[in-house]
Every structure is written in C-alpha cells, then in structure tokens.
C-alpha cells in the first residue's frame, strides 16, 4: 500500500508535517528516483505541465513528498530530471551509422527521427527545449555528438554548404520549429507537406547539390582548397605560400 502523502504545498514544497524518516533510506535510492521521474513524465504526458505538482507526483510514485525534495531540491529540479529523462529516451532511438551509403539521406533520416519523437511526445519535447539551461544535459550533449558526427561526415565529403556550428543550429531550429508549429495547428490544418518542405529547406540550406570535394578524405579536401587559393583575398602572400606548402604535403599523401 502506498504511503499517505503529507500536507505540502504542491509547488513550494513547504512541509506542514514532520518527516518521521521511517522510509527515508528506502526512498532515496536509485529505484525510487527513477520511479518518481517516470511518474512525473507520465503526468506530464497525460495532463500537461501544470499537473506535475509535488503532491501529484508523490501519489503517483508511491512516496512521501519530502523524498522529492531530498532527491531533486524542488519542483524545478524534478522538471530538469524529467527533461534529462526525455533526452535519454530520444538518444536511445538514434541509430548511428559511422559510414552511411548516402550522407544526405542520413541527414534527412536524423531530422525525421527528431520530428517524429517530438510529435509522439509533445509535452515532453516542449519541456526538453523550454529552458536555455537544458543543453547542459549529459544526454543532450551525447545526442549533439551524434549530430556533429553526421555533420562532420558531410563536411569531409565536401557536401557542407555552411560551417559546422551553423549547420547544427539550422538542423535543430528547423526540427524544433516543425514540431512546435505542427502542434500549434488545429488537426484539420496539419498538412504533411509542412514537414517535408521544412526538411528540404534545411537540406538545401546546409548542403550543396554536388560535393565540393570529389575525392573523399584529407587529400581530396587539400586539393580542392589548394585550387581555390588564388581566388581568395583574406590571406597575405606569405600566408598563402605557407598554406599552399602545407596543402601540398597533405595532398601528396593521397
């Protein structure tokens, strides 16, 4: 039988009854923590963010409210943990192919996966991306590493139109915008062409139609950059000479 929740303020966590400590050791373990996070995520999915109060989560998880404050600090800490849980769930859906046969299709597939996750988990997705501090999440950074690996392969193959940091921002912005725009529309106005058009706009902004480097690897990239050197005006003559010498060495390795 679940313990009876204490009389606490649902958002501030003010405890109006003393904590006997009889279940303190049991409630602070890893398993109760996960149970609390999953209970909060369930309330979020079913009833929205306003339903995620400490009292409601405690009832759903079968713990006393003080356990939530011991583990998470306050409601904000609990929501941070739920967001981290969301990033971890999203990361688990990602398939990493270190050598995809088609780099552009790999980019499309990753974007589609992010949008599909957001549409399947709207409340969780909104929580994950609602705070600027969320990107400090370990799971978020692991997911970003997957994305940057995908972008780096595009760059190495000569397909990237913009620099890697801007490419990551464009991919994130269009995926989030696609999800949030779709969810904001009445169901009878949700046209799948919106998602397809946004994805293809992202692909066009991030990649080139033909690879700038025909030969993959550092040697091919060095030859392409060496060929473009006479057209640039950023470097001085001495700098161009030194860079050309370096590129010659790299190109000769191919």
CSV table of C-alpha atoms in Angstrom, one decimal:
chain,number,residue,atom,x,y,z
A,1,UNK,CA,0.0,0.0,0.0
A,2,UNK,CA,1.4,3.4,-0.9
A,3,UNK,CA,2.3,5.8,1.9
A,4,UNK,CA,-0.1,8.7,2.5
A,5,UNK,CA,1.3,12.0,1.1
A,6,UNK,CA,1.9,14.7,3.7
A,7,UNK,CA,0.2,18.0,3.5
A,8,UNK,CA,2.7,20.0,1.4
A,9,UNK,CA,2.3,23.0,-0.8
A,10,UNK,CA,2.3,21.4,-4.3
A,11,UNK,CA,4.8,23.9,-5.8
A,12,UNK,CA,6.8,25.4,-3.0
A,13,UNK,CA,7.3,22.2,-1.1
A,14,UNK,CA,6.5,23.7,2.3
A,15,UNK,CA,6.1,20.7,4.7
A,16,UNK,CA,3.4,21.0,7.2
A,17,UNK,CA,4.1,17.7,8.9
A,18,UNK,CA,7.3,16.3,10.4
A,19,UNK,CA,9.3,13.8,8.4
A,20,UNK,CA,9.5,10.7,10.5
A,21,UNK,CA,12.4,9.3,8.5
A,22,UNK,CA,10.9,5.8,8.6
A,23,UNK,CA,11.1,5.4,4.8
A,24,UNK,CA,14.0,7.9,4.2
A,25,UNK,CA,16.6,5.3,3.4
A,26,UNK,CA,14.3,3.4,1.1
A,27,UNK,CA,13.0,6.5,-0.8
A,28,UNK,CA,16.4,8.0,-1.6
A,29,UNK,CA,17.7,5.0,-3.6
A,30,UNK,CA,18.1,4.9,-7.4
A,31,UNK,CA,15.0,2.9,-8.0
A,32,UNK,CA,12.6,5.3,-6.2
A,33,UNK,CA,14.3,8.2,-8.0
A,34,UNK,CA,13.6,6.6,-11.4
A,35,UNK,CA,10.0,5.8,-10.3
A,36,UNK,CA,9.5,9.5,-9.3
A,37,UNK,CA,10.8,10.7,-12.7
A,38,UNK,CA,8.7,8.2,-14.6
A,39,UNK,CA,5.6,9.2,-12.6
A,40,UNK,CA,6.2,12.9,-13.3
A,41,UNK,CA,6.8,12.1,-17.0
A,42,UNK,CA,3.5,10.2,-17.1
A,43,UNK,CA,1.6,13.0,-15.5
A,44,UNK,CA,3.2,15.4,-18.0
A,45,UNK,CA,2.2,13.3,-21.0
A,46,UNK,CA,-1.4,12.7,-19.8
A,47,UNK,CA,-2.3,16.0,-18.2
A,48,UNK,CA,0.3,18.6,-19.1
A,49,UNK,CA,2.9,20.6,-17.2
A,50,UNK,CA,0.6,22.2,-14.7
A,51,UNK,CA,-0.4,18.7,-13.4
A,52,UNK,CA,3.2,17.9,-12.4
A,53,UNK,CA,2.9,19.0,-8.8
A,54,UNK,CA,4.9,17.5,-6.0
A,55,UNK,CA,1.8,16.2,-4.3
A,56,UNK,CA,0.5,14.5,-7.5
A,57,UNK,CA,3.9,13.1,-8.4
A,58,UNK,CA,4.3,11.7,-4.8
A,59,UNK,CA,0.9,10.0,-5.0
A,60,UNK,CA,1.7,8.5,-8.5
A,61,UNK,CA,5.1,7.3,-7.4
A,62,UNK,CA,4.0,6.0,-4.0
A,63,UNK,CA,6.4,8.1,-2.0
A,64,UNK,CA,6.2,10.9,0.6
A,65,UNK,CA,6.6,14.4,-0.8
A,66,UNK,CA,9.8,15.1,1.3
A,67,UNK,CA,11.5,12.4,-0.7
A,68,UNK,CA,11.1,14.5,-3.8
A,69,UNK,CA,12.8,17.5,-2.2
A,70,UNK,CA,15.6,15.3,-0.9
A,71,UNK,CA,16.3,13.9,-4.3
A,72,UNK,CA,15.6,16.9,-6.6
A,73,UNK,CA,15.7,20.0,-4.4
A,74,UNK,CA,12.4,21.5,-5.6
A,75,UNK,CA,9.9,21.2,-8.5
A,76,UNK,CA,12.3,22.8,-10.9
A,77,UNK,CA,14.9,20.2,-10.1
A,78,UNK,CA,12.3,17.5,-10.7
A,79,UNK,CA,11.4,19.0,-14.1
A,80,UNK,CA,15.1,19.2,-15.0
A,81,UNK,CA,15.4,15.5,-14.3
A,82,UNK,CA,12.3,14.7,-16.4
A,83,UNK,CA,13.9,16.7,-19.3
A,84,UNK,CA,17.1,14.7,-18.9
A,85,UNK,CA,14.9,11.5,-19.0
A,86,UNK,CA,13.5,12.8,-22.3
A,87,UNK,CA,16.9,13.4,-23.8
A,88,UNK,CA,18.0,9.9,-22.8
A,89,UNK,CA,14.9,8.4,-24.3
A,90,UNK,CA,15.5,10.3,-27.6
A,91,UNK,CA,19.1,9.3,-27.6
A,92,UNK,CA,18.1,5.7,-27.3
A,93,UNK,CA,16.1,6.0,-30.6
A,94,UNK,CA,19.1,7.3,-32.6
A,95,UNK,CA,20.8,4.9,-35.0
A,96,UNK,CA,24.4,5.7,-35.6
A,97,UNK,CA,25.9,4.6,-38.9
A,98,UNK,CA,29.6,5.5,-39.0
A,99,UNK,CA,29.7,5.0,-42.7
A,100,UNK,CA,26.2,5.7,-44.3
A,101,UNK,CA,25.9,4.9,-48.0
A,102,UNK,CA,24.2,8.3,-48.6
A,103,UNK,CA,25.2,11.2,-46.4
A,104,UNK,CA,22.2,13.4,-47.5
A,105,UNK,CA,19.7,10.7,-46.8
A,106,UNK,CA,21.4,10.1,-43.4
A,107,UNK,CA,20.8,13.8,-42.6
A,108,UNK,CA,17.2,13.5,-43.6
A,109,UNK,CA,16.7,10.4,-41.6
A,110,UNK,CA,18.1,12.1,-38.4
A,111,UNK,CA,15.9,15.1,-38.9
A,112,UNK,CA,12.8,12.9,-39.4
A,113,UNK,CA,13.6,11.0,-36.3
A,114,UNK,CA,13.8,14.1,-34.2
A,115,UNK,CA,10.5,15.4,-35.5
A,116,UNK,CA,8.8,12.0,-35.1
A,117,UNK,CA,9.9,11.9,-31.4
A,118,UNK,CA,8.6,15.4,-30.8
A,119,UNK,CA,5.2,14.6,-32.4
A,120,UNK,CA,4.9,11.4,-30.4
A,121,UNK,CA,5.9,13.1,-27.1
A,122,UNK,CA,4.6,16.7,-27.4
A,123,UNK,CA,4.6,17.7,-23.7
A,124,UNK,CA,8.0,16.1,-23.0
A,125,UNK,CA,9.5,17.6,-26.1
A,126,UNK,CA,8.3,21.1,-25.1
A,127,UNK,CA,9.8,20.7,-21.6
A,128,UNK,CA,13.1,19.4,-23.0
A,129,UNK,CA,13.6,22.6,-25.1
A,130,UNK,CA,11.8,25.2,-23.0
A,131,UNK,CA,14.8,26.2,-20.9
A,132,UNK,CA,18.1,27.6,-22.1
A,133,UNK,CA,20.0,25.6,-19.4
A,134,UNK,CA,18.7,22.2,-20.8
A,135,UNK,CA,21.7,21.8,-23.2
A,136,UNK,CA,23.9,21.2,-20.1
A,137,UNK,CA,22.2,17.7,-20.0
A,138,UNK,CA,24.6,14.8,-20.5
A,139,UNK,CA,22.2,13.0,-22.7
A,140,UNK,CA,21.6,16.2,-24.8
A,141,UNK,CA,25.4,16.5,-25.3
A,142,UNK,CA,25.6,12.8,-26.3
A,143,UNK,CA,22.9,13.4,-28.8
A,144,UNK,CA,24.6,16.5,-30.1
A,145,UNK,CA,27.8,14.4,-30.6
A,146,UNK,CA,25.8,12.1,-32.8
A,147,UNK,CA,24.6,15.1,-34.8
A,148,UNK,CA,28.0,16.7,-35.1
A,149,UNK,CA,29.4,13.3,-36.3
A,150,UNK,CA,26.8,13.4,-39.1
A,151,UNK,CA,27.7,17.0,-40.0
A,152,UNK,CA,31.4,16.2,-39.9
A,153,UNK,CA,31.0,13.4,-42.4
A,154,UNK,CA,29.1,15.8,-44.7
A,155,UNK,CA,32.0,18.3,-44.4
A,156,UNK,CA,34.6,15.7,-45.0
A,157,UNK,CA,32.7,14.5,-48.1
A,158,UNK,CA,32.5,18.1,-49.5
A,159,UNK,CA,28.7,18.3,-49.1
A,160,UNK,CA,28.5,21.0,-46.4
A,161,UNK,CA,27.5,24.5,-47.6
A,162,UNK,CA,27.9,26.3,-44.2
A,163,UNK,CA,30.3,25.8,-41.3
A,164,UNK,CA,29.6,23.0,-38.9
A,165,UNK,CA,28.3,25.1,-36.0
A,166,UNK,CA,25.7,26.9,-38.2
A,167,UNK,CA,24.7,23.6,-39.7
A,168,UNK,CA,23.9,22.3,-36.3
A,169,UNK,CA,21.8,25.3,-35.4
A,170,UNK,CA,19.9,25.2,-38.6
A,171,UNK,CA,19.1,21.5,-38.2
A,172,UNK,CA,18.0,22.0,-34.6
A,173,UNK,CA,16.0,25.1,-35.3
A,174,UNK,CA,14.0,23.6,-38.2
A,175,UNK,CA,13.3,20.4,-36.4
A,176,UNK,CA,12.0,22.2,-33.3
A,177,UNK,CA,10.1,24.7,-35.3
A,178,UNK,CA,8.5,21.9,-37.3
A,179,UNK,CA,7.3,20.1,-34.2
A,180,UNK,CA,6.1,23.2,-32.4
A,181,UNK,CA,4.3,24.7,-35.4
A,182,UNK,CA,2.6,21.4,-36.2
A,183,UNK,CA,1.4,21.0,-32.6
A,184,UNK,CA,0.1,24.6,-32.6
A,185,UNK,CA,-2.2,23.9,-35.6
A,186,UNK,CA,-5.7,22.6,-35.4
A,187,UNK,CA,-5.7,19.0,-36.6
A,188,UNK,CA,-7.7,19.8,-39.8
A,189,UNK,CA,-4.9,22.2,-40.8
A,190,UNK,CA,-1.9,19.8,-40.2
A,191,UNK,CA,-0.6,19.3,-43.7
A,192,UNK,CA,2.3,16.8,-44.0
A,193,UNK,CA,3.7,19.0,-46.8
A,194,UNK,CA,4.7,21.4,-44.0
A,195,UNK,CA,7.2,18.9,-42.5
A,196,UNK,CA,8.5,17.8,-45.9
A,197,UNK,CA,9.1,21.4,-47.0
A,198,UNK,CA,10.8,22.4,-43.8
A,199,UNK,CA,13.1,19.4,-44.0
A,200,UNK,CA,14.0,20.0,-47.6
A,201,UNK,CA,14.6,23.7,-46.9
A,202,UNK,CA,17.0,22.6,-44.2
A,203,UNK,CA,18.8,20.2,-46.5
A,204,UNK,CA,19.1,23.0,-49.2
A,205,UNK,CA,20.5,25.5,-46.6
A,206,UNK,CA,23.0,23.1,-45.1
A,207,UNK,CA,24.3,21.0,-48.1
A,208,UNK,CA,25.4,21.5,-51.7
A,209,UNK,CA,23.8,19.8,-54.6
A,210,UNK,CA,27.2,18.3,-55.7
A,211,UNK,CA,30.1,17.6,-53.4
A,212,UNK,CA,32.7,20.4,-53.4
A,213,UNK,CA,35.4,17.7,-53.0
A,214,UNK,CA,35.2,14.8,-55.4
A,215,UNK,CA,37.8,12.7,-53.7
A,216,UNK,CA,36.9,11.9,-50.1
A,217,UNK,CA,39.5,12.2,-47.3
A,218,UNK,CA,42.0,14.9,-46.4
A,219,UNK,CA,44.0,14.6,-49.7
A,220,UNK,CA,40.9,15.4,-51.7
A,221,UNK,CA,40.0,18.3,-49.5
A,222,UNK,CA,43.5,19.7,-49.6
A,223,UNK,CA,43.5,19.6,-53.4
A,224,UNK,CA,40.1,21.4,-53.5
A,225,UNK,CA,41.3,24.1,-51.1
A,226,UNK,CA,44.6,24.5,-53.0
A,227,UNK,CA,42.8,25.1,-56.2
A,228,UNK,CA,40.7,27.8,-54.7
A,229,UNK,CA,43.5,29.7,-53.1
A,230,UNK,CA,44.2,32.1,-56.0
A,231,UNK,CA,40.6,33.4,-55.7
A,232,UNK,CA,40.7,34.4,-52.0
A,233,UNK,CA,41.9,37.7,-50.7
A,234,UNK,CA,41.9,37.1,-46.9
A,235,UNK,CA,45.4,35.8,-46.6
A,236,UNK,CA,48.6,37.7,-47.4
A,237,UNK,CA,51.0,36.5,-50.0
A,238,UNK,CA,53.3,34.9,-47.4
A,239,UNK,CA,50.3,33.2,-45.7
A,240,UNK,CA,49.1,31.8,-49.0
A,241,UNK,CA,52.6,30.5,-49.7
A,242,UNK,CA,52.8,28.7,-46.3
A,243,UNK,CA,49.3,27.3,-46.6
A,244,UNK,CA,49.9,26.1,-50.1
A,245,UNK,CA,53.0,24.3,-48.9
A,246,UNK,CA,51.0,22.6,-46.1
A,247,UNK,CA,48.2,21.6,-48.6
A,248,UNK,CA,50.8,20.2,-51.0
A,249,UNK,CA,52.0,17.9,-48.2
A,250,UNK,CA,48.5,16.7,-47.3
A,251,UNK,CA,47.5,16.2,-51.0
A,252,UNK,CA,50.6,14.2,-51.7
A,253,UNK,CA,49.6,11.7,-49.0
A,254,UNK,CA,46.6,10.7,-51.2
